[in-house]
Structure formats: structure tokens, C-alpha cells
Coordinates of C-alpha atoms in Angstrom, one line a residue:
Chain T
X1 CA 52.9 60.8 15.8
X2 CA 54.2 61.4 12.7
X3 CA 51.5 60.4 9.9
X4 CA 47.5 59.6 10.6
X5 CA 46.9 56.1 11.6
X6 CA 45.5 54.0 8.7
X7 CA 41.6 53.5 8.5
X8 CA 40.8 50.0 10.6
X9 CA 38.8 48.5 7.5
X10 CA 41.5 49.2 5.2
X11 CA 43.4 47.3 7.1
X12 CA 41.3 44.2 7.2
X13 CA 42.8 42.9 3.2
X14 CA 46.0 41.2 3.7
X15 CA 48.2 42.5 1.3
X16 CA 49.7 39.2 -0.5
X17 CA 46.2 37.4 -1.0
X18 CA 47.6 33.8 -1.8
X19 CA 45.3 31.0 -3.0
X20 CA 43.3 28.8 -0.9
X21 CA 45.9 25.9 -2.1
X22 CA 48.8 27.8 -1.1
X23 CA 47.0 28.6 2.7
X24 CA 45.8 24.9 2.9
X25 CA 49.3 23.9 2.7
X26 CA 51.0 26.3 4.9
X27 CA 48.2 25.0 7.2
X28 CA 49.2 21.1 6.6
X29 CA 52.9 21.7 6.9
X30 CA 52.6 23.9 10.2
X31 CA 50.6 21.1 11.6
X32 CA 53.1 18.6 10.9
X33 CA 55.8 20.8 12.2
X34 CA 54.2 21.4 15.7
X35 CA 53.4 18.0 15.8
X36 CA 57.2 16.5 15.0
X37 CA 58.2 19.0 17.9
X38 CA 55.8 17.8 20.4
X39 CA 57.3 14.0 19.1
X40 CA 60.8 15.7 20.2
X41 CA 59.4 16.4 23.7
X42 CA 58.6 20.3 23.1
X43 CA 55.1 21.4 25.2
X44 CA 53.7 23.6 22.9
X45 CA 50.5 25.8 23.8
X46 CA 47.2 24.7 22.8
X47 CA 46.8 27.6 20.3
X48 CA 49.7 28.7 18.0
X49 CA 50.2 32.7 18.4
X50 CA 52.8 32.6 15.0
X51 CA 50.5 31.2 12.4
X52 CA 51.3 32.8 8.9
X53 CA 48.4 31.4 7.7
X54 CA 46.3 34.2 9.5
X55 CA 47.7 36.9 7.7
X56 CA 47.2 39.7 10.1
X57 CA 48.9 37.5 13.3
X58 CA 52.3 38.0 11.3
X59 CA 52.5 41.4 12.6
X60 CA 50.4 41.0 16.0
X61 CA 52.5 37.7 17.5
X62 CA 54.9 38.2 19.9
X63 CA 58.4 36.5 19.3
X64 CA 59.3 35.7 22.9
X65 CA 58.1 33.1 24.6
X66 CA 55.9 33.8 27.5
X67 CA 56.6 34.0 31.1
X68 CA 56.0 31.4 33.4
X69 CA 55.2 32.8 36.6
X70 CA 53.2 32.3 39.6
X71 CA 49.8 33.8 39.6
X72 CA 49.6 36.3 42.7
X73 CA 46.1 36.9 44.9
X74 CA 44.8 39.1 42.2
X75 CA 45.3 36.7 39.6
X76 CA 43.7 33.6 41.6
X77 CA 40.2 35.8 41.9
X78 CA 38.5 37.3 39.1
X79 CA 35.4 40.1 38.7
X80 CA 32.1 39.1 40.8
X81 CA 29.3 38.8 38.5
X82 CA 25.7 37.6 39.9
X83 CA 22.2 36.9 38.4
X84 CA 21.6 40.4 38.2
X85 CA 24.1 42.0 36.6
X86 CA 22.4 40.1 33.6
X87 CA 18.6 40.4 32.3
X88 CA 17.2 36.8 31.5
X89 CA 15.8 37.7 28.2
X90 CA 19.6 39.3 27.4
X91 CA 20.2 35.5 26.8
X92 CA 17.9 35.3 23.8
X93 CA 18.9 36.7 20.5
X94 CA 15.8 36.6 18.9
X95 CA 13.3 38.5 20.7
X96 CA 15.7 41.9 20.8
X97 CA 13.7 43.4 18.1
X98 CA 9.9 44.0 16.9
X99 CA 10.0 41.4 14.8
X100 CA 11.5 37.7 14.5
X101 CA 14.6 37.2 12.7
X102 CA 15.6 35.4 9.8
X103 CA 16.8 32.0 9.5
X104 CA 17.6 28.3 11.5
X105 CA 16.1 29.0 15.3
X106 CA 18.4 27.5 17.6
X107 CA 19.9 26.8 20.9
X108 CA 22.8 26.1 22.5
X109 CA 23.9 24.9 25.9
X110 CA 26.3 23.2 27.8
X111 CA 28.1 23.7 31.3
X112 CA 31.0 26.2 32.5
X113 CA 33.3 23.6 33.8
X114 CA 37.0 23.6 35.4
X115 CA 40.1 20.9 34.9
X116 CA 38.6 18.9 37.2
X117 CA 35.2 18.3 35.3
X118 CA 33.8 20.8 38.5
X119 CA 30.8 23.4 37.5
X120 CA 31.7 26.8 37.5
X121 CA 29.0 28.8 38.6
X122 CA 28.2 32.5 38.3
X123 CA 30.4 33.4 36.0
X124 CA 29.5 36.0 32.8
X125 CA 29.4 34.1 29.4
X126 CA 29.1 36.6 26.5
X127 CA 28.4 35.8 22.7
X128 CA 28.6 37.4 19.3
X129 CA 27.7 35.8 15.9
X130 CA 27.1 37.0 12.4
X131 CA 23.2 36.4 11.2
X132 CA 21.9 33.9 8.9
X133 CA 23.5 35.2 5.9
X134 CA 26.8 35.7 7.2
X135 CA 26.9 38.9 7.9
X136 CA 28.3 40.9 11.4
X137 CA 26.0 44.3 12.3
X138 CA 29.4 45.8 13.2
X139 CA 29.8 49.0 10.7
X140 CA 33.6 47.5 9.3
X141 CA 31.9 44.3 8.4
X142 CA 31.4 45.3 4.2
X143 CA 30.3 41.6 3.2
X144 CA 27.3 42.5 0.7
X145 CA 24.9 39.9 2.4
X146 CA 21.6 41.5 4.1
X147 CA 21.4 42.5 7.9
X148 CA 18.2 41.4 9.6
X149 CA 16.6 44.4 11.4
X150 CA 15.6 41.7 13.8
X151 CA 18.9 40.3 14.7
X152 CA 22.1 42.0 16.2
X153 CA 23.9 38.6 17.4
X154 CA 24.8 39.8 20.9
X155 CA 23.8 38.2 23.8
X156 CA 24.8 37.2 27.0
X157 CA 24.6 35.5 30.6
X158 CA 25.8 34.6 34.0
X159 CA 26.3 31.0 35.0
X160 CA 23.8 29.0 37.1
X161 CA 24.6 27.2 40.4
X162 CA 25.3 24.0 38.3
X163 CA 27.8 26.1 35.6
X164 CA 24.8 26.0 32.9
X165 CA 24.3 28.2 30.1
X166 CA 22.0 28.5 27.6
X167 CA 21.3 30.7 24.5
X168 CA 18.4 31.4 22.4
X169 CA 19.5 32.3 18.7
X170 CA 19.9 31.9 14.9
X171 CA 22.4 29.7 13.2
X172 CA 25.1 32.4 11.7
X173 CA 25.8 31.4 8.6
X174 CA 29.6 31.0 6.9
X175 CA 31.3 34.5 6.3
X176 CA 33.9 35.6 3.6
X177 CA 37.2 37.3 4.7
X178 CA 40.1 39.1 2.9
X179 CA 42.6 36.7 4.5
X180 CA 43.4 35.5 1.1
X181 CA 41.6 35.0 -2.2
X182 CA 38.2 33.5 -1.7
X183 CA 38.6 32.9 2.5
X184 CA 35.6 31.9 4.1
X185 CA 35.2 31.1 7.7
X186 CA 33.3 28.2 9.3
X187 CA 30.1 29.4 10.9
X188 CA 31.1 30.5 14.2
X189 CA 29.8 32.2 17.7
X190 CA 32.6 33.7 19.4
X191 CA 32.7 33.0 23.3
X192 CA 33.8 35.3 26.0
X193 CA 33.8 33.4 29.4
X194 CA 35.0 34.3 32.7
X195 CA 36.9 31.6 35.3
X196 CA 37.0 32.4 39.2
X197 CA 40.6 33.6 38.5
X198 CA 41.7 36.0 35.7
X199 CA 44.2 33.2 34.7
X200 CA 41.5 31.3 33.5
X201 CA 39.7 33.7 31.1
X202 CA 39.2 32.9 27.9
X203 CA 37.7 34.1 24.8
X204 CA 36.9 31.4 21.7
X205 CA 34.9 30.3 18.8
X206 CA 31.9 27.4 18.5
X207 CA 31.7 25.8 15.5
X208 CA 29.1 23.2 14.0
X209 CA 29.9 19.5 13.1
X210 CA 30.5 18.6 10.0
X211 CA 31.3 22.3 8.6
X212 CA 33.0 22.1 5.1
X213 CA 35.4 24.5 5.7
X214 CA 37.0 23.5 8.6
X215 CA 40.3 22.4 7.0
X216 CA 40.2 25.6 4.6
X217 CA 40.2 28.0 7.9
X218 CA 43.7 29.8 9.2
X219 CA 42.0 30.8 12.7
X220 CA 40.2 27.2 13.5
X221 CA 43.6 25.5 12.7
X222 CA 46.0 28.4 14.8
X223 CA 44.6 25.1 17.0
X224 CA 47.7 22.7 15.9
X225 CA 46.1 19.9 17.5
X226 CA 42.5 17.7 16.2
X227 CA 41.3 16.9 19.4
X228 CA 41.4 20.8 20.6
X229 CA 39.6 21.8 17.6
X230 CA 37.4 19.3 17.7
X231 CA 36.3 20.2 21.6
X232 CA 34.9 23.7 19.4
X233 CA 32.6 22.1 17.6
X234 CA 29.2 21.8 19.5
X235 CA 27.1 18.7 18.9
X236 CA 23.7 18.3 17.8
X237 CA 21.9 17.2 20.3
X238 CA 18.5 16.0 19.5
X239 CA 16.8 15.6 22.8
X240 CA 17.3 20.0 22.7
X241 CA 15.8 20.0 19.5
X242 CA 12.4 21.7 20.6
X243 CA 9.3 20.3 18.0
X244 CA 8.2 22.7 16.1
X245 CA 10.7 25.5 17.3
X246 CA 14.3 25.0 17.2
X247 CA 17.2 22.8 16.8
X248 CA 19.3 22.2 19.9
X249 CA 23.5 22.0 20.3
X250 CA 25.3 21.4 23.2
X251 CA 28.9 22.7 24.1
X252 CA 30.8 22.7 27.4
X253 CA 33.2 25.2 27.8
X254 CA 36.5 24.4 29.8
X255 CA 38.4 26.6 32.0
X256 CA 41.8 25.7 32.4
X257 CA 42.5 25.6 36.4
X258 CA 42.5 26.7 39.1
X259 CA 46.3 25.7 39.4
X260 CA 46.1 27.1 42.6
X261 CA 43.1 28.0 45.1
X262 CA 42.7 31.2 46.6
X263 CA 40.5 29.8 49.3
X264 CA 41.2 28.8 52.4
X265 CA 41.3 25.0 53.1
X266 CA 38.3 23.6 54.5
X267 CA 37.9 22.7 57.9
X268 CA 39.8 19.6 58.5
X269 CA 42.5 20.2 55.7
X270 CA 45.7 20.7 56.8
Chain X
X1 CA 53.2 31.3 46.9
X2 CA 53.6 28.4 44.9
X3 CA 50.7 27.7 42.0
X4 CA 49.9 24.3 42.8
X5 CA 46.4 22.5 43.2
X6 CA 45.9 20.9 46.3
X7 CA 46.9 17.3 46.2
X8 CA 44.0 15.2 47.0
X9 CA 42.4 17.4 43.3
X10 CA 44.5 14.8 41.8
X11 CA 45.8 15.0 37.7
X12 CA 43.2 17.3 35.6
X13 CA 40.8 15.6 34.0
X14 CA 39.6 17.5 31.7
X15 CA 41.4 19.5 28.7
X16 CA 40.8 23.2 28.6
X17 CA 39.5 24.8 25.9
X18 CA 41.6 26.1 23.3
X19 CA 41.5 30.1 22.6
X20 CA 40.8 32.2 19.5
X21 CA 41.1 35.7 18.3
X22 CA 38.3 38.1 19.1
X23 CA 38.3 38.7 15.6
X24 CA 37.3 42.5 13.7
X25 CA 33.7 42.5 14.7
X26 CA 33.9 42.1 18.8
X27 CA 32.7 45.8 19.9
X28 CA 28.8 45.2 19.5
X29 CA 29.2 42.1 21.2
X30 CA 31.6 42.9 24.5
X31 CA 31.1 46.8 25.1
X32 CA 28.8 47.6 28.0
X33 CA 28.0 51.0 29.4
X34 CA 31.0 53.0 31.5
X35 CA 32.6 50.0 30.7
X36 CA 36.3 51.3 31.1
X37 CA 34.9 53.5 34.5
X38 CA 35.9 51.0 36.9
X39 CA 36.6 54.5 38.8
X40 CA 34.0 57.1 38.5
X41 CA 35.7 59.6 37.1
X42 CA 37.7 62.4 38.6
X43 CA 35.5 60.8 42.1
X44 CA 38.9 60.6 45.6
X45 CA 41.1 58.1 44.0
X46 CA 40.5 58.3 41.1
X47 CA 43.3 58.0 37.9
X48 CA 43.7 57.6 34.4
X49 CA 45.7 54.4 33.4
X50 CA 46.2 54.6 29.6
X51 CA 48.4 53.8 26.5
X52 CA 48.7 52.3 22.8
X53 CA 49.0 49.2 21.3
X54 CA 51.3 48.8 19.0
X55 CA 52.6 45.7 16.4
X56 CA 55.3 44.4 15.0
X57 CA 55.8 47.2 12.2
X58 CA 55.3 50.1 14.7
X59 CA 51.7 50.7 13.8
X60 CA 49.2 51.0 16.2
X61 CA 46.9 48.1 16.5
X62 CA 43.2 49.7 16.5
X63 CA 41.2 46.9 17.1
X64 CA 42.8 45.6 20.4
X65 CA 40.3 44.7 23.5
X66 CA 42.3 45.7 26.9
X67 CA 40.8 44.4 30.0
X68 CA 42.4 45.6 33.6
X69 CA 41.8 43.9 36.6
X70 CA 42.9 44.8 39.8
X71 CA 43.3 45.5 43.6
X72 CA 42.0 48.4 45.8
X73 CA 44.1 50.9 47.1
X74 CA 44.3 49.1 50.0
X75 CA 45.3 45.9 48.8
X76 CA 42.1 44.6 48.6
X77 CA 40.4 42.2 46.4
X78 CA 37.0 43.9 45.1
X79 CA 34.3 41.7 45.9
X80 CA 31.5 44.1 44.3
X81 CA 29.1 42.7 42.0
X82 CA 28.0 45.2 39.5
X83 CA 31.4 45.7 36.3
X84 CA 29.1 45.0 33.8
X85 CA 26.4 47.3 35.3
X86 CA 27.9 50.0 37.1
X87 CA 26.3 52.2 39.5
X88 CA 28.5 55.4 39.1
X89 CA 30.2 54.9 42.8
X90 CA 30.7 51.0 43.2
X91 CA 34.8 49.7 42.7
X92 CA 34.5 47.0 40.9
X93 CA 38.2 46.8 40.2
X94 CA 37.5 45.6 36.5
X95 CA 37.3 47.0 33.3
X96 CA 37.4 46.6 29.6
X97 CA 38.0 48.9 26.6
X98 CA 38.7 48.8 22.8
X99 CA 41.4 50.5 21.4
X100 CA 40.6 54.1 19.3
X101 CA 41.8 54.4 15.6
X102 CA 45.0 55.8 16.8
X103 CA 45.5 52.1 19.1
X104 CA 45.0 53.9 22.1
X105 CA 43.1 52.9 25.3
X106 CA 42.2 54.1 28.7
X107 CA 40.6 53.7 31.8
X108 CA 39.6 55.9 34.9
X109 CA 40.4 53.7 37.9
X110 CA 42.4 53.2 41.1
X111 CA 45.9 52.6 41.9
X112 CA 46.2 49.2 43.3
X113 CA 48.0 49.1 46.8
X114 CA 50.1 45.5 47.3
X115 CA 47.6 42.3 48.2
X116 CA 50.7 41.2 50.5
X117 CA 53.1 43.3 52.3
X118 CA 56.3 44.4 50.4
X119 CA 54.8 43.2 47.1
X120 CA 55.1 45.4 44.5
X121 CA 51.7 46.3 43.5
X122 CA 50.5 45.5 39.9
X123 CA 47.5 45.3 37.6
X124 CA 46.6 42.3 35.9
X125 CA 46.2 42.7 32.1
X126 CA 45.0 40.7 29.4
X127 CA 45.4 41.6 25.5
X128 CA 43.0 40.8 22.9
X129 CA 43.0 41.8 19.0
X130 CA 42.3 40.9 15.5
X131 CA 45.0 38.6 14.3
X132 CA 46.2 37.8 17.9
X133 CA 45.2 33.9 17.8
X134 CA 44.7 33.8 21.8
X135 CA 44.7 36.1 24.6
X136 CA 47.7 37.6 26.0
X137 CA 48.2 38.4 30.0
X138 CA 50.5 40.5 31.4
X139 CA 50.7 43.4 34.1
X140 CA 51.5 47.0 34.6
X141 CA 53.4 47.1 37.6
X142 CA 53.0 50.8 39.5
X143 CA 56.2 52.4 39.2
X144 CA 56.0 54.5 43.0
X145 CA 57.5 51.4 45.5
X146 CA 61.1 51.0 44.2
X147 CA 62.3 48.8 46.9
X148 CA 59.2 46.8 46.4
X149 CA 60.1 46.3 42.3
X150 CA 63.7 45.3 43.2
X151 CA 63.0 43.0 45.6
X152 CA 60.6 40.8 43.6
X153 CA 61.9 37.7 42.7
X154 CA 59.9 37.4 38.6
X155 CA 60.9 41.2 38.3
X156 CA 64.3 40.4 38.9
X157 CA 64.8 37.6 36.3
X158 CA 64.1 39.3 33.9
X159 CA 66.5 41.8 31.4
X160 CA 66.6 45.9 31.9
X161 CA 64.1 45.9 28.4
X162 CA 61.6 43.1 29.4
X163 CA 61.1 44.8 33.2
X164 CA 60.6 48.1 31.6
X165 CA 58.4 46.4 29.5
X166 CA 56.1 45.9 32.8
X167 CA 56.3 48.9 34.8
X168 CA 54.0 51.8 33.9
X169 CA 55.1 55.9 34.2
X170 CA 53.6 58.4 36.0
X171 CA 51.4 61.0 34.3
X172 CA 49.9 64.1 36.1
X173 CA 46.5 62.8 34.9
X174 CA 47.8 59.1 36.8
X175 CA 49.8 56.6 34.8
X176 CA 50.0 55.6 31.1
X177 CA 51.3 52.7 29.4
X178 CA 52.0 51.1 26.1
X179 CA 52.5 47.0 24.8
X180 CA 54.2 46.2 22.0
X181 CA 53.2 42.8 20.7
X182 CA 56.1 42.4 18.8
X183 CA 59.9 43.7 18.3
X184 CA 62.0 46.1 20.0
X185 CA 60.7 46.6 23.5
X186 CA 58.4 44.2 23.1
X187 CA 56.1 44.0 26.1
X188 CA 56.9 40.5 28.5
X189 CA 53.7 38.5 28.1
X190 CA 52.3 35.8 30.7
X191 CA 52.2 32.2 31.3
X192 CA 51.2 30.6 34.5

């Protein structure tokens, strides 16, 4: 190696900082260009890997296009996880400190499901989320908003036998970036989830409905297509609303697969 | 093996959700203890599989999350509960680990044997990092069985670069191994 590597949060600023207009309208005229090739017959992935837009993915993307194999055995299985390996209160955010931490108590649920609508079921769902005021406890993170000594925004859990999840937290709040000159993301919880094959590991972002900055945001529209992003965005769900406690959203979370099964078919398949 | 569902599964129903970057701030929220021992270190067996990351401009990437899964040295699929919370002697066969300042990344783990017979033996690999928009999967394909590696069928499709791109080198410590998301060499990425 020839010269130190460069700090990681001075790398963070992208180094052309356009306008919000100028992103906006890359974003609007990628959209319509993945969108006149999927016309033309093209299969395009669900999220775009070259997407200028997000500033540091025009270094990071790889040109070639991926490829398409077969999964082999290892690939069709994926690491065992079980009730255990997870403690129960590891699922609520806001009783990891002495105190209770600031801002909109809520909750979030849905089901772990597979391409066929199936429940997925003992499988390790992990989450991470700025606070109420926007801000991440990670040591890079340099937005001037307050931490909350109460609230680190990690949690996680393994899937029930019906594929169910459920979190205890606060409602992060919307977060500036260097992306470009006044970015701001969406509120956001970033998802880690495991499948029953590696294939089918993902990790991704939950939004909230109705966020104002949805068409502002490069990493919500590497998505090209509306109804993808809009399968991110929980829903409010009343009936989880808890009186006098905490507002309730609920997400599913789709795996895509299994295109193949590992298993064995069952007695009487052939 | 062909990667088809089984017939009477009929069309997919339901659309899978889409992926997105890790983003900068994913260590607090993804590291766990021992978390890249998925060997315990210097235990029988035991190897170092390492490498850097590196993008488009030659720079190494330092806020990549690797993740290894794979096979025991037998060929078998680890069934073991117990990567997320390791006991200090259980094979797991899965790891994760973040990238240091200098984009490198390491594990202590085992050398996969082949799940079939005459399959070259691999380890399955998926790439995370700020400003990668989705996950990437690949493999690092053990570079000992040569007759194995010729004789595979995706190995041979592909050019002298992309297959190098795959197949790790042998270190005395075990094997190491670098990806390049993007350029020269750049490392053959996955789709199934």
C-alpha cells in the first residue's frame, strides 16, 4: 500500500454536492429510462445498483451484469437460528437503558413471508434506526442533533412458528446527509432478515406513509419501480395502536424464493 | 441441479421485497460477539480466510459488511444453532464482519469440503457497503481441487479474469481473497 487509506467520515461528503433540483431530476429521468427499457422487454432487477443519484454507488457498482447460476446445496440452506440465540427483551428498544427514551413510542410488526405468501419461521430479523431526532449512536454519524442516553436503535429477533415479528421502539426521526446540498432521508429502520437459503437474504429499509421526502431520496428511488417502493413503507395500523402507549405499524417482509427446495419431497411426491 | 420450484408451488404470488444499502451506520446494529469466529481460532481445522474490498477508483471500501457462509470440511451442511451466540467450539459455518479502515476483512473458519462429489468446493459470499444499493452474492471457490474447478460447468463459462475473480490463494495462515466491485478484475457477482 502505497499512501494511508482515507479517514471513513471524510469520505461520507460527496465531492460535487449538486442541488436537490438537479438530484430530483436525475431521479425522474432514471426512472423514466428503466421504465422505457422494461416497455422494450428488458427484466431489470428490482433495485438499480448504477444510480448516480446516490453519489457514493458511482464508485461501489459493478459494471457487469450478474451471473445467473444455479444455487448449489449450500446456497439452498442458510444459518440455523432458534428462540434462543435471541433474548425476548432484545426485541424492545426502549427498555435497554435506565431510563425511557425520547420521542413517538411505537411498534412494528408484520410476518416473514416467502413468494408463495408461506410463513417463514425461525429466521433472525435484525434492526437499526436513528432516534427521535435523527440522529445514528454510531461514532461517524456528525449530525449536530442530541443522542438519547436511553436509546441506541438496535434490536433484534428470531421468527415465530407463524413468521411473526414484532418490535418495540421509537419513531427515528428524518436524518440529513452529505449526498448533496441539503439531502435528507426519509425516516427509516434498516432490515436485516434471513430466508431458509442464503439466496434469499436480504437487507432493506422501512419507511412511514405519507413521508415528504420520499421523491427527494436517491437510496428509496435506487427502487425504479412505485409499487416496490411502496411495499417499504409500513402502514399504520390502528387496531396496534396500544391506548395510552404506542402507535402501531405493520410491515411484511418478503423473501424472494425458494426457487428451488432443498428438502426432500414428501411422502407421496414423486 | 436445476433451480426450479416444484410444480404443483405454482407462479409466485407474492413480490419480494426490494433491497437497500446497509448504509454508514450498520456496525452498532449487525456486530455480535466473535462474530467473524465461525472457527475458534487456531482450534484442528481451523484457517484464516481474508482480503480487501476495493472500488471502482482502486480505493479500499472501509465500510463493507462481508458475510461467509459455508460447508464443513466434510461436505456437510452445519445444522448448529448458535452464529449469533457462539459457544467457543460450535461450527456454525456462518459468519459476518466489517471491513477495517484499510477495507480489509477476515474470518477464522474452516475449509469447506464439496457438498457433492467432484464439486468444487466453495463458500458462499454476500457483499454489503455504503453506496452499494443492494446486496451482492458471490463465492470464493478453494483453489486445492483443480480437476474439480475445470470440470465445473459455471466455472467454465466464464473468461480467464472473471474465474480468477472467484477462486481464492493459499496463504500459510489459510486463504485470502479480495473483490473488486468495480473495473479491472472486477470480481463476478451472483444472480440466481
Amino acid at each position: 500500500m502505497t499512501e494511508p487509506a482515507a479517514a471513513p467520515e471524510s469520505l461520507l461528503a460527496s465531492p460535487d454536492q449538486l442541488t436537490q433540483r438537479e438530484i430530483t431530476q436525475e431521479i425522474v429521468d432514471l426512472h423514466a429510462a428503466f421504465a422505457a427499457r422494461e416497455a422494450a422487454g428488458e427484466t431489470l432487477p428490482a433495485t438499480m445498483l448504477d444510480f448516480a443519484p446516490y453519489r457514493s454507488s458511482v464508485l461501489r457498482h459493478p459494471t457487469k451484469n450478474p451471473k445467473l447460476v444455479d444455487p448449489e446445496t449450500i446456497e439452498l440452506r442458510s444459518p440455523a437460528y432458534g428462540q434462543r440465540d435471541v433474548a425476548a427483551i432484545e426485541s424492545d428498544l426502549t427498555i435497554q437503558h435506565a431510563g425511557e427514551p425520547l420521542g413517538e413510542r411505537m411498534t412494528v410488526q408484520g410476518r416473514l413471508l416467502d413468494s408463495w405468501g408461506r410463513p417463514v419461521a425461525n429466521q433472525l430479523v435484525e434492526i437499526w434506526q436513528a432516534n427521535a431526532a435523527g440522529r445514528y449512536i454510531h461514532q461517524r454519524d456528525q449530525h449536530p442533533a442530541p443522542l438519547d442516553p436511553n436509546f441506541t436503535g438496535a434490536g433484534r429477533i428470531v421468527t415465530n412458528e407463524r413468521g411473526e415479528y414484532k418490535f418495540t421502539t421509537i419513531k427515528p426521526g428524518p436524518y440529513p446527509w452529505k449526498n448533496h446540498v441539503n439531502a435528507w432521508r426519509p425516516a427509516h429502520i434498516h432490515f436485516s432478515v434471513f430466508g431458509t437459503g442464503f439466496t434469499q437474504r436480504i437487507v432493506t429499509q422501512m419507511y412511514f406513509p405519507g413521508d415528504p421526502l420520499f421523491a427527494l431520496d436517491p437510496i428509496y428511488n435506487t427502487i425504479h419501480r412505485q409499487r416496490d417502493r411502496d411495499n417499504l413503507v409500513a402502514t399504520y395500523d390502528h387496531d396496534l395502536t396500544t391506548p395510552e402507549f404506542s402507535t402501531g405499524y405493520r410491515w411484511d417482509i418478503v423473501v424472494d424464493g425458494p426457487d428451488a427446495t432443498w428438502f426432500e419431497p414428501e411422502a407421496g411426491e414423486h | 441441479m436445476a433451480a426450479v420450484a416444484p410444480a404443483h408451488w405454482g407462479p409466485k404470488t407474492h413480490d419480494a421485497t426490494a433491497g437497500q444499502t446497509v448504509g454508514p451506520f450498520f456496525a452498532y446494529g449487525t456486530e455480535f460477539e466473535r462474530m467473524n469466529e465461525i472457527a475458534f481460532p487456531h482450534s484442528p481445522g481451523a484457517i484464516v480466510l481474508g482480503g480487501t474490498v476495493f472500488q471502482g477508483d482502486g480505493a479500499p471500501i472501509p465500510d463493507a459488511i462481508i458475510e461467509v457462509w459455508g460447508a464443513d470440511v466434510d461436505g456437510s451442511i452445519p445444522r448448529a444453532r448458535g452464529s449469533r451466540k457462539r459457544d467457543g467450539h460450535t461450527f456454525t459455518g456462518y459468519g459476518r464482519t466489517f471491513t477495517d479502515d484499510e477495507g480489509h476483512w477476515e474470518f477464522w473458519t474452516r475449509a469447506p469440503g464439496a457438498t457433492e462429489p467432484g464439486r468444487p468446493a466453495f463458500f458462499a459470499v454476500i457483499v454489503y457497503a455504503r453506496g452499494l444499493p443492494s446486496k451482492l452474492h458471490t463465492r470464493i471457490y478453494l483453489p486445492d481441487d483443480e480437476a474439480a474447478l475445470a470440470a465445473d460447468p459455471f466455472l467454465a463459462s466464464l473468461d480467464d479474469d472473471e474465474r480468477a475473480s472467484l477462486i481464492a490463494t493459499r496463504t500459510p495462515e489459510g486463504l485470502r481473497h479480495d473483490f473488486r466491485l468495480q473495473g479491472e478484475h472486477e470480481t463476478v457477482f451472483l444472480a440466481f
